[in-house]
XYZ file of C-alpha atoms in Angstrom:
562
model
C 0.416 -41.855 -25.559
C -0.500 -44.368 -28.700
C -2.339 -47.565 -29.219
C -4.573 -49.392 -31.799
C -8.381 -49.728 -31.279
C -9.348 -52.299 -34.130
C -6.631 -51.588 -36.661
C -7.066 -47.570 -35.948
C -4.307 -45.680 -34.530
C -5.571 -43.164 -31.366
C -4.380 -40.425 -28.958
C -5.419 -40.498 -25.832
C -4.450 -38.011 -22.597
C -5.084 -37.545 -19.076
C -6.342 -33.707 -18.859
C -5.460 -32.036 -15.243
C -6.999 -28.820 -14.284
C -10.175 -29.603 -15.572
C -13.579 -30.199 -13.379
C -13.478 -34.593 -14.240
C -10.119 -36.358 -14.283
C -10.428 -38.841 -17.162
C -9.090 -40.095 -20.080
C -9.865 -38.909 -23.688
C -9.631 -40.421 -27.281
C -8.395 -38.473 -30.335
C -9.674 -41.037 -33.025
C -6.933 -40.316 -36.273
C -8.334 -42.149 -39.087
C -12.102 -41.186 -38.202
C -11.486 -37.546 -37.540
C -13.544 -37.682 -34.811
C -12.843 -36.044 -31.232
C -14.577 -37.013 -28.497
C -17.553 -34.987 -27.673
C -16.901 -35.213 -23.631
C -13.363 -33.411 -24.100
C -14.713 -31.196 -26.551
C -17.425 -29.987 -23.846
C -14.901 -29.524 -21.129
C -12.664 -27.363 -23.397
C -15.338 -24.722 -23.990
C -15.723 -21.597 -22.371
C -18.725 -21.212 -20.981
C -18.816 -17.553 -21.684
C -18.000 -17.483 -25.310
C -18.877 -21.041 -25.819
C -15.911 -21.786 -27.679
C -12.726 -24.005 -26.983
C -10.364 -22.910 -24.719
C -8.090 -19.221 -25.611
C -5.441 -18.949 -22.553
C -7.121 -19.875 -19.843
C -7.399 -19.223 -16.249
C -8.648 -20.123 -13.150
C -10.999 -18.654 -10.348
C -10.407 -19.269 -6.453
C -13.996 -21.472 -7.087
C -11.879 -23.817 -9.550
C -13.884 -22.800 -12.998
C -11.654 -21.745 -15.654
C -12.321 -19.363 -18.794
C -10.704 -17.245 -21.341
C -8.667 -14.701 -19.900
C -10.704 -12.252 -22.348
C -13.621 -13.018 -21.468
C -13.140 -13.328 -17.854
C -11.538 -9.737 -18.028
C -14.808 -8.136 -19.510
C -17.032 -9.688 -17.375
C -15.356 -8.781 -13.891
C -15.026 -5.821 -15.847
C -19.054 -5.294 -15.755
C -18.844 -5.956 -12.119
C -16.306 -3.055 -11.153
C -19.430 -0.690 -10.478
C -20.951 -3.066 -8.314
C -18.836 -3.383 -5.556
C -19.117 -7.260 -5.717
C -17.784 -10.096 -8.115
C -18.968 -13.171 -9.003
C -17.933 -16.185 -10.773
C -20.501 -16.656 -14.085
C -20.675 -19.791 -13.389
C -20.977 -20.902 -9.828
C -22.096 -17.214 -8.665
C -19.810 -17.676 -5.760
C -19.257 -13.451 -4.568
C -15.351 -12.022 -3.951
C -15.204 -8.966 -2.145
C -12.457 -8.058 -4.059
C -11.247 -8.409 -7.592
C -10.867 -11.851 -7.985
C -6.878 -12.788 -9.306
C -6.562 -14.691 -12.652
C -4.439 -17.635 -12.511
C -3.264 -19.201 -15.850
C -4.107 -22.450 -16.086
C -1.140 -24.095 -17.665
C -2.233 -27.889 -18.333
C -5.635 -26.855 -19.175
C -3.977 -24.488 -21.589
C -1.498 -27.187 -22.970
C -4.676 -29.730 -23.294
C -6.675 -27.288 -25.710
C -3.937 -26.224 -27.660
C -3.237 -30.034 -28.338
C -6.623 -30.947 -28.925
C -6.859 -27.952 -31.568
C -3.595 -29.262 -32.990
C -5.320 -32.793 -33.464
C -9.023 -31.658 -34.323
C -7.117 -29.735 -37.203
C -5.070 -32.666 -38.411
C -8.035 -34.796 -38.334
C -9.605 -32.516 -40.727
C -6.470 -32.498 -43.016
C -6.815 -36.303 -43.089
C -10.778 -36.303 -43.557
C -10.141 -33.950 -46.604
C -8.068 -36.158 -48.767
C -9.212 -39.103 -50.237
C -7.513 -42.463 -52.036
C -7.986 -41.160 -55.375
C -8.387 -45.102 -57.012
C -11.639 -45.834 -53.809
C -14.076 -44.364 -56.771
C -16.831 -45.959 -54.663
C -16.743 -44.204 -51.679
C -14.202 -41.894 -50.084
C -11.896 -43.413 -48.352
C -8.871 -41.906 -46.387
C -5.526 -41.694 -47.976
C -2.518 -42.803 -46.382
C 0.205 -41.688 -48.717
C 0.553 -39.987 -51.802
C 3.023 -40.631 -54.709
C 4.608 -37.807 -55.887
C 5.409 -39.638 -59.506
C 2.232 -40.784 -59.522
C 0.570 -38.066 -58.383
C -1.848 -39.729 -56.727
C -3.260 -40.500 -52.979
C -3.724 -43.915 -51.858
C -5.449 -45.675 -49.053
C -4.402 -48.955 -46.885
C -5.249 -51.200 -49.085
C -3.828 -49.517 -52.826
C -0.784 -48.428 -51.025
C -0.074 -52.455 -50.611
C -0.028 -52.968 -54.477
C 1.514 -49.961 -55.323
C 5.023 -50.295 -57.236
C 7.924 -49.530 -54.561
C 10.274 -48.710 -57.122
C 12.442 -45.747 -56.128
C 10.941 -42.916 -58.642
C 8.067 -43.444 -57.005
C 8.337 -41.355 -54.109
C 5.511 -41.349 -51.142
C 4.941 -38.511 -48.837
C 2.118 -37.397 -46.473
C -1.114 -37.479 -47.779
C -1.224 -33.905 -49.962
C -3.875 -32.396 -52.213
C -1.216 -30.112 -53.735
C 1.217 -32.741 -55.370
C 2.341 -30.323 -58.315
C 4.591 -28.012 -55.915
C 6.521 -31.204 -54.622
C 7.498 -31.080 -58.550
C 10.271 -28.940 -60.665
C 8.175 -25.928 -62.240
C 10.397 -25.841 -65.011
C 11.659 -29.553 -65.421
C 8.713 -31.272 -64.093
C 11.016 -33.971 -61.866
C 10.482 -34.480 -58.076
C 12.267 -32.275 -56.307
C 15.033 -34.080 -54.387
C 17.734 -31.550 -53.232
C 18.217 -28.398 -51.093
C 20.369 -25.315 -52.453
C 22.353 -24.040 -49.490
C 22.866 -21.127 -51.986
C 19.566 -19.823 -53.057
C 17.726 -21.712 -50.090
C 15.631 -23.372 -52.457
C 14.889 -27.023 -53.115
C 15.544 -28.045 -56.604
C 15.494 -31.040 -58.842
C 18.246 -32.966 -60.194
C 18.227 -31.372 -63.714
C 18.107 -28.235 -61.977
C 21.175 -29.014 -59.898
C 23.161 -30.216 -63.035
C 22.317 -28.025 -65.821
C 20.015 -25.521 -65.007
C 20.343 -22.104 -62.791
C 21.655 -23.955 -59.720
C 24.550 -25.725 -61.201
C 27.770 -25.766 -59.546
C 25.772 -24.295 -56.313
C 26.337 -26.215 -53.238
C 23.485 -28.565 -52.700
C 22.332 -31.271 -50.455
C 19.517 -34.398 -49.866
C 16.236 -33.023 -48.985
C 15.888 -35.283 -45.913
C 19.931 -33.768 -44.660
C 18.780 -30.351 -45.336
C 15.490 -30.798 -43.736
C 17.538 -32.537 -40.623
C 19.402 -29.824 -40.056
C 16.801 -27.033 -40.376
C 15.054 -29.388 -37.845
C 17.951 -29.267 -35.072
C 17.678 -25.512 -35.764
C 14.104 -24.949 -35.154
C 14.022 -27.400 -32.101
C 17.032 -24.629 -30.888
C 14.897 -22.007 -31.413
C 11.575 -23.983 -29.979
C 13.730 -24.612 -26.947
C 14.171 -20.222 -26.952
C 10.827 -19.674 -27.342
C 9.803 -22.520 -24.604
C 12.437 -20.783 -22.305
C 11.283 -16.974 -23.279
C 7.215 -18.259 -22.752
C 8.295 -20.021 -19.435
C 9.978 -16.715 -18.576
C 6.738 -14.632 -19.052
C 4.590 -16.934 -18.175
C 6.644 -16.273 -14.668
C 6.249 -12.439 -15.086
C 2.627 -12.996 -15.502
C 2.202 -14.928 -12.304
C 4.322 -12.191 -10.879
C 2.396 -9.553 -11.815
C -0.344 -11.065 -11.229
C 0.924 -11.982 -7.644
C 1.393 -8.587 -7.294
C -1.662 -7.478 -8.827
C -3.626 -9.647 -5.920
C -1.389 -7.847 -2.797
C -1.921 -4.071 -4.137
C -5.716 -5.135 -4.016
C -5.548 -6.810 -0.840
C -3.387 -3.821 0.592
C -6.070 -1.476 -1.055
C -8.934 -3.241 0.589
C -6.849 -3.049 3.846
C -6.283 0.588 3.437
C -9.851 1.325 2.242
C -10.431 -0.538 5.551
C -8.321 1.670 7.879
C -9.635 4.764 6.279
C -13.035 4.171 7.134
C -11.972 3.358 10.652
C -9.773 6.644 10.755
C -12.431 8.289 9.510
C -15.446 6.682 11.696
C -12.993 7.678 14.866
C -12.181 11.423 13.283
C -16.253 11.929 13.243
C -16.688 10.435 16.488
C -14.026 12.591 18.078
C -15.367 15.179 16.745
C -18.601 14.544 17.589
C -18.539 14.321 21.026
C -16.166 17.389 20.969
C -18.950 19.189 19.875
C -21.519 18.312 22.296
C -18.382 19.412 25.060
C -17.947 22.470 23.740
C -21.956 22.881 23.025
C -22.693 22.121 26.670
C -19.871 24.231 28.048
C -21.607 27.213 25.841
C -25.199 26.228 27.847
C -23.601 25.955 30.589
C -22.169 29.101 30.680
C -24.700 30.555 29.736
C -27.047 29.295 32.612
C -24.963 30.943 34.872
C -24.683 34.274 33.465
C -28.439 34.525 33.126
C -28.912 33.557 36.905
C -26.602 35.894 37.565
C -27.998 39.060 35.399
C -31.485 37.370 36.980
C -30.397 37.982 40.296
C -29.366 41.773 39.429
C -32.640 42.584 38.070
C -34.457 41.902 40.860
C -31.840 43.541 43.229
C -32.616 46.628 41.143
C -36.153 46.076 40.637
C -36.487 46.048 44.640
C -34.290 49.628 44.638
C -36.580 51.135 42.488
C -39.529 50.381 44.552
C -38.013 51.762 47.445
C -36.915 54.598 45.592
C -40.475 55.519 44.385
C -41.879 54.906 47.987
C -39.257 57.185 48.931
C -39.793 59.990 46.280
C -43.809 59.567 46.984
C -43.341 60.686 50.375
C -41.313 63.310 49.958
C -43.510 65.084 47.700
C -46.476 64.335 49.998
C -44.334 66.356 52.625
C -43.424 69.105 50.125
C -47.019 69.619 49.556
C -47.617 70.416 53.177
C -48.585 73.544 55.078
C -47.929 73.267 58.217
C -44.274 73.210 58.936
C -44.570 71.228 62.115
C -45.471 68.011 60.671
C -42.765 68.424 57.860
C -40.199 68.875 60.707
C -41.592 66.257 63.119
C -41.891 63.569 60.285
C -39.712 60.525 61.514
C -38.886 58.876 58.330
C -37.139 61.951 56.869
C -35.153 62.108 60.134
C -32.052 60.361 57.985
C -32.208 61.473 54.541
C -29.466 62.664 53.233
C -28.778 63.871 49.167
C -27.927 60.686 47.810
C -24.941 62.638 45.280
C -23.422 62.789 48.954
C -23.785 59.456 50.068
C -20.400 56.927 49.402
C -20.231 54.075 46.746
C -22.916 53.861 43.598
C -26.223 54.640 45.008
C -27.898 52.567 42.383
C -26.364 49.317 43.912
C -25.870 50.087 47.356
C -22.081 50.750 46.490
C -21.122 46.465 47.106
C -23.173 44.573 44.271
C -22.319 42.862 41.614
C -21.769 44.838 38.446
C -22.752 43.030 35.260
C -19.171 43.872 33.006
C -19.208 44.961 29.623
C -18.068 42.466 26.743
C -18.481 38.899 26.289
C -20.194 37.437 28.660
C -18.920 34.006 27.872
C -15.595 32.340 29.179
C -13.914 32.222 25.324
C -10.810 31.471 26.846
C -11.839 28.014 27.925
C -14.126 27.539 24.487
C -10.512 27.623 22.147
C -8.847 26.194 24.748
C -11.085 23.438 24.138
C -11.135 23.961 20.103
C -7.585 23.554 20.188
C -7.855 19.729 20.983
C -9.315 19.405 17.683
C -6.105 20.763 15.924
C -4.468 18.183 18.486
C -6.200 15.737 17.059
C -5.747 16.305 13.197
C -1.962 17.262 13.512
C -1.884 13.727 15.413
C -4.515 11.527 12.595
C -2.053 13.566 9.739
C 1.696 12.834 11.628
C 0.797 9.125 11.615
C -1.916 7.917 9.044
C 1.205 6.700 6.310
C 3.025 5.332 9.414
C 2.126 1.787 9.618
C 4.858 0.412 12.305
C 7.676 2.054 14.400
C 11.266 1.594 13.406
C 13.776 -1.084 14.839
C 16.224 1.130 16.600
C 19.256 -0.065 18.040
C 21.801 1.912 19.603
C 25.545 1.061 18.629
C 27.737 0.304 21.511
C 30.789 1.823 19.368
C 29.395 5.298 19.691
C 28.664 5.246 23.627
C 30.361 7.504 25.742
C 31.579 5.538 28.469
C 29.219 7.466 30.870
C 26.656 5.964 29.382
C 25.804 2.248 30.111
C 23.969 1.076 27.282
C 20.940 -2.546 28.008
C 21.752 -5.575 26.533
C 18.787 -5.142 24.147
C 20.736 -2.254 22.711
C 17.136 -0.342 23.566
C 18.116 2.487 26.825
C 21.089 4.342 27.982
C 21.420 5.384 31.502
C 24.073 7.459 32.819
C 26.461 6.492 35.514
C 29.087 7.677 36.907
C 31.172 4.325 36.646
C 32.992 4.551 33.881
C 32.645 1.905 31.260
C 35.919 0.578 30.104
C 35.784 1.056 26.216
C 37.958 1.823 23.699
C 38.728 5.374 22.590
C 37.585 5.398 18.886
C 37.070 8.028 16.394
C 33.635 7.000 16.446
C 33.021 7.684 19.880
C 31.291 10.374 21.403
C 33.669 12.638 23.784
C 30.148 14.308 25.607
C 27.092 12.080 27.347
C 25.459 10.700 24.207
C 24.923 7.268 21.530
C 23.702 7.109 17.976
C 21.681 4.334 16.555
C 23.221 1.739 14.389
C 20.510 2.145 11.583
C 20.269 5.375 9.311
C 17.207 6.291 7.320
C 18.181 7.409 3.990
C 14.023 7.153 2.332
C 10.710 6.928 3.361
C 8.283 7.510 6.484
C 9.609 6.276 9.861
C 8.939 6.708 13.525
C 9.955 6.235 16.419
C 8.972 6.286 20.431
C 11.123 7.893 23.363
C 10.546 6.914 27.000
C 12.562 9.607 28.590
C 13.197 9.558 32.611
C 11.674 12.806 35.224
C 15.364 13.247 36.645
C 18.037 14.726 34.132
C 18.802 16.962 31.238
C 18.258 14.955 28.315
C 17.848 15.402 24.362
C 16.841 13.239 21.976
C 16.754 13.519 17.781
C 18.567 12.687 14.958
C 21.616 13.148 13.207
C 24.400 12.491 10.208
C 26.777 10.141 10.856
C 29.390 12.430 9.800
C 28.645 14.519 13.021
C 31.636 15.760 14.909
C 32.211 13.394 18.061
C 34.787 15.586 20.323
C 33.713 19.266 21.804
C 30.446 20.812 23.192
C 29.617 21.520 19.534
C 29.100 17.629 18.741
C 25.614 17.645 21.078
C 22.434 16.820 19.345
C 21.016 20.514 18.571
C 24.770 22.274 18.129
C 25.112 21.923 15.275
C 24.136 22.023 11.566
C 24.009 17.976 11.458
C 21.150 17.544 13.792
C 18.253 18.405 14.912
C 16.827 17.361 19.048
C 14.040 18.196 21.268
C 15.363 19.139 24.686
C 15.083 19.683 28.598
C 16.584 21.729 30.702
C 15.706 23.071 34.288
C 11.793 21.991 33.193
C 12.214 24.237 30.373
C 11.577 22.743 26.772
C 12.866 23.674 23.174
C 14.022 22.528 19.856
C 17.775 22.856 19.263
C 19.161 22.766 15.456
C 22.295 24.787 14.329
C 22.582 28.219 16.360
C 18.914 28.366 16.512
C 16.605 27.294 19.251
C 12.619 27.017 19.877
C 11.349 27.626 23.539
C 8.104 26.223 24.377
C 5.810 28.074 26.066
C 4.042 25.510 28.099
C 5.616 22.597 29.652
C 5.607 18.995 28.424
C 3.629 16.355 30.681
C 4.402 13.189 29.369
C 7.546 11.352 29.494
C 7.393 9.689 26.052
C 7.970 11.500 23.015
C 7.533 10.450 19.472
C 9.723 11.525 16.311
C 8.774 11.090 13.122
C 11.121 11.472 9.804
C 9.979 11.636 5.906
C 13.075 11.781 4.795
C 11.651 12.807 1.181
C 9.611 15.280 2.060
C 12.645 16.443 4.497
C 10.246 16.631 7.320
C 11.488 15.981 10.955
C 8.729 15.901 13.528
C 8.206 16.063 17.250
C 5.342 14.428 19.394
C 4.224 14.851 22.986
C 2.282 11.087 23.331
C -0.499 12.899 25.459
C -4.159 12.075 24.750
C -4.689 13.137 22.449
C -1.060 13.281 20.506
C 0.233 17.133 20.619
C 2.051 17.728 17.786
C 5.432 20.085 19.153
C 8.023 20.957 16.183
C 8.284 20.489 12.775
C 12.409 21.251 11.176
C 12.115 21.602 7.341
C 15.620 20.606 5.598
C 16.656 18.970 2.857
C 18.677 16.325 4.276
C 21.599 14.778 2.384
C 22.825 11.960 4.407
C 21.440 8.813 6.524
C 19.965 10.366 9.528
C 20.623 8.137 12.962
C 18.651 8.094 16.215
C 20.755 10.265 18.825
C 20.264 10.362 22.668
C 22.010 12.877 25.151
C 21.642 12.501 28.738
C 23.242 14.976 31.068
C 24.179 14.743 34.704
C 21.044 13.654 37.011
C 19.523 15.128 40.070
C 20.855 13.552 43.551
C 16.739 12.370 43.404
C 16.884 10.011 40.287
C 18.544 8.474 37.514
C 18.627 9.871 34.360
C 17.713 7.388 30.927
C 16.354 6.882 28.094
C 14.611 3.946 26.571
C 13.618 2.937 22.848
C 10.635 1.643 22.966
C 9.440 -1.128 20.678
């Protein structure tokens, strides 16, 4: 916006974005800015006026430069702060370009460095004392203020242009006339002799003020490319920089988790130790009662058999043969090589038995929860939610009745009155709708105690007719699977017995389809990791359930759970 403050002309704008909303003067003629705008447009970090600024989340606003190095200082530190308000981020703070600010300064420098244009020239006739030229005349060559510009002579070889220090190039080098036309030709502007007789003769020419016209309309097209282009990556900054701020928020989040994991994996494994530690004490407490007890058992023997041997050789060092026969407590002894059983022990104690005398068994029994408990932190630490699996209707055998959430088959023996397809299944099982074709995904079972069931995953180019097209069959999918309370893993012609049985009734899978990984779970506490098929898989893989023919004491299902 323009006005007049006592015969001066003045700029004046509204600056947004900046810490005071007011109005500032660009004073023209006295190439003067106004000190309050010129404050607000410094950086206070390199104290100088603004060089694409941005903004903190505290509302101060610097050079993206210098901003950069000093959060840059602060990396080590774990903690940022603004310079100015020392208000503390836990995170790298994000940079947002400040547009208007931006705009605002680069005007400002735009004005500050016409002003000095203007201040350097001088009406070459105010001998006095300088005084600011208005115009120049090019015939003349001369600058002229306000008031010599009034008497000047307005004939038309006097030409005027912007005030101009350098008045010699607006003339012919060689014929010393003002230079009035344009050569399209040789893209040069020229003077009237030169046009007529000299080197540019017979070249097609134009007015200055045409020419300059039309290489106007030609920059303001390209101005309007460059506006669009800088609007474009102005958009890609805030962009990148929008995505600059969620990888550090999902960083701290992570950094977050990990601790947590990590806090819970020491704790675990903490108070596995002091199990196992007091199992070990434990055990052996009771062996050394026990081997106690022994000892004294034997201790007692031995005095007996001393007391024994004592007398004996008391009576064997005897001489008269009636009180050797006559003694009463010989009366029952017998050679103790012909007496039954282990005549150390009586023949009936306890015999302390070679080997370990701890219970290892239980000890890695009890060990192998910790392997439980990695193989379950490693199966799930990159999984953050399970996947949405719905089973398609279109795929159902029709002893199947599948919920109206699309989330658990059940087998009946109504029939369900669907259409024969080539996408249904001719035996007792559904596939999802969704297929996985990237990525980590999982995926809970909730499986029912009645039934043969399997459950896994599969191509959707399976075969859908024949006992060959069960989950496990074949070499386009892979299940986990009961039958008469025995479990295995089924893929192909080969098959994996377990050795134990599985006590839970929900199971979890888990695909990284990258990796080709496929991954069985018994959801036990803690998680017991079961199977692991390796494959490099070359289709979608679906969600498949199979439920056989329940026991006359149950139904037989299988729910998704969410």
């Amino acid at each position: 916006m323009k006005g007049e403050v006592t015969g001066c002309n003045y700029n004046f704008v509204l600056c947004p974005g900046l810490d005071t909303c007011q109005f500032y003067f660009f004073l023209l003629p006295s190439a003067m800015a106004s000190a309050d705008l010129r404050d607000e447009l410094l950086c206070s970090i390199c104290l100088s006026t603004f060089n694409d600024p941005v903004t903190l989340r505290c509302g101060h606003n610097f050079c993206r430069v210098c901003i950069d190095c000093v959060l840059d200082t602060q990396d080590g530190s774990g903690v940022y702060s603004c310079p100015e308000c020392r208000e503390e981020f836990r995170v790298r703070p994000a940079l947002m370009r400040n547009i208007n600010l931006h705009n605002v300064a680069e005007r400002f420098l735009i004005t500050q460095q016409e002003q000095e244009e203007i201040t350097g020239i001088c009406c070459t006739y105010c001998v006095d004392s300088p005084v600011p030229a208005v115009r120049s005349c090019l015939l003349c060559e001369a600058s002229l203020c306000d008031k010599h510009l009034r008497v000047h002579s307005k004939s038309p070889e006097h030409v005027l242009c912007d005030p101009s220090t350098s008045l010699e190039k607006r003339k012919c080098s060689v014929h010393k006339k003002i230079l009035e036309y344009y050569c399209t030709e040789d893209a040069a502007c020229i003077c009237v002799s030169c046009s007529l007789a000299g080197e540019h003769r017979g070249h097609q020419v134009e007015m200055m003020d045409e020419a300059s016209k039309k290489k106007k309309n030609k920059l303001r097209n390209v101005l309007q490319k460059l506006i669009t282009k800088r609007k474009k990556n102005e958009e890609r900054v805030r962009s990148l920089e929008e995505r600059r701020r969620k990888a550090q928020e999902k960083a701290a989040g992570e950094a977050e988790r990990v601790t947590a994991l990590c806090t819970d994996i020491r704790r675990r494994v903490d108070d596995l130790e002091k199990k196992l530690l007091s199992e070990i004490s434990r055990q052996e407490k009771e062996e050394s009662l026990s081997l106690s007890a022994l000892v004294h058992q034997l201790d007692i023997k031995k005095d007996e058999l001393s007391r024994k041997m004592r007398h004996i050789e008391e009576l064997c060092n005897m001489t008269d043969p009636l009180t050797v026969l006559q003694d009463p407590d010989t009366g029952d002894l017998c050679d103790p090589e012909e007496e039954g059983g282990d005549e150390d022990t009586g023949g009936h104690e306890k015999q302390p038995h070679d080997g370990d005398d701890l219970d290892v068994a239980v000890i890695s029994h009890t060990l192998q929860t910790l392997c439980d408990i990695i193989s379950g932190i490693r199966s799930g630490i990159y999984v953050v939610s399970p996947a949405d699996i719905l089973l398609d209707v279109t795929t159902a055998h029709n002893n199947l009745l599948i919920s109206d959430d699309l989330k658990t088959a059940t087998w009946t023996e109504e029939k369900q009155k669907r259409p024969e397809t080539a996408e249904r299944f001719q035996y007792d099982q559904v596939m999802s709708r969704r297929g996985f074709t990237s990525g980590r995904h999982y995926w809970d079972a909730e499986i029912s105690r009645s039934g043969r069931w399997r459950v896994g995953m599969c191509y959707p180019s399976i075969v859908r007719m024949g006992w060959q097209s069960v989950i496990g069959n074949n070499n386009k999918s892979w299940s986990l699977e009961r039958y008469k309370n025995q479990y295995l893993v089924r893929h192909g012609s080969k098959e994996i017995q377990f050795p134990y049985r599985i006590s839970s009734n929900r199971v979890r899978i888990c695909l990284d389809y990258r990796a080709g990984q496929l991954s069985f779970y018994e959801l036990c506490d803690p998680i017991r990791h079961l199977h692991t098929f390796t494959a490099a898989f070359s289709e979608p893989l679906h969600a498949v359930l199979y439920i056989g023919l329940p026991s006359r004491f149950g139904d037989a299902w299988i729910r998704i759970c969410s």
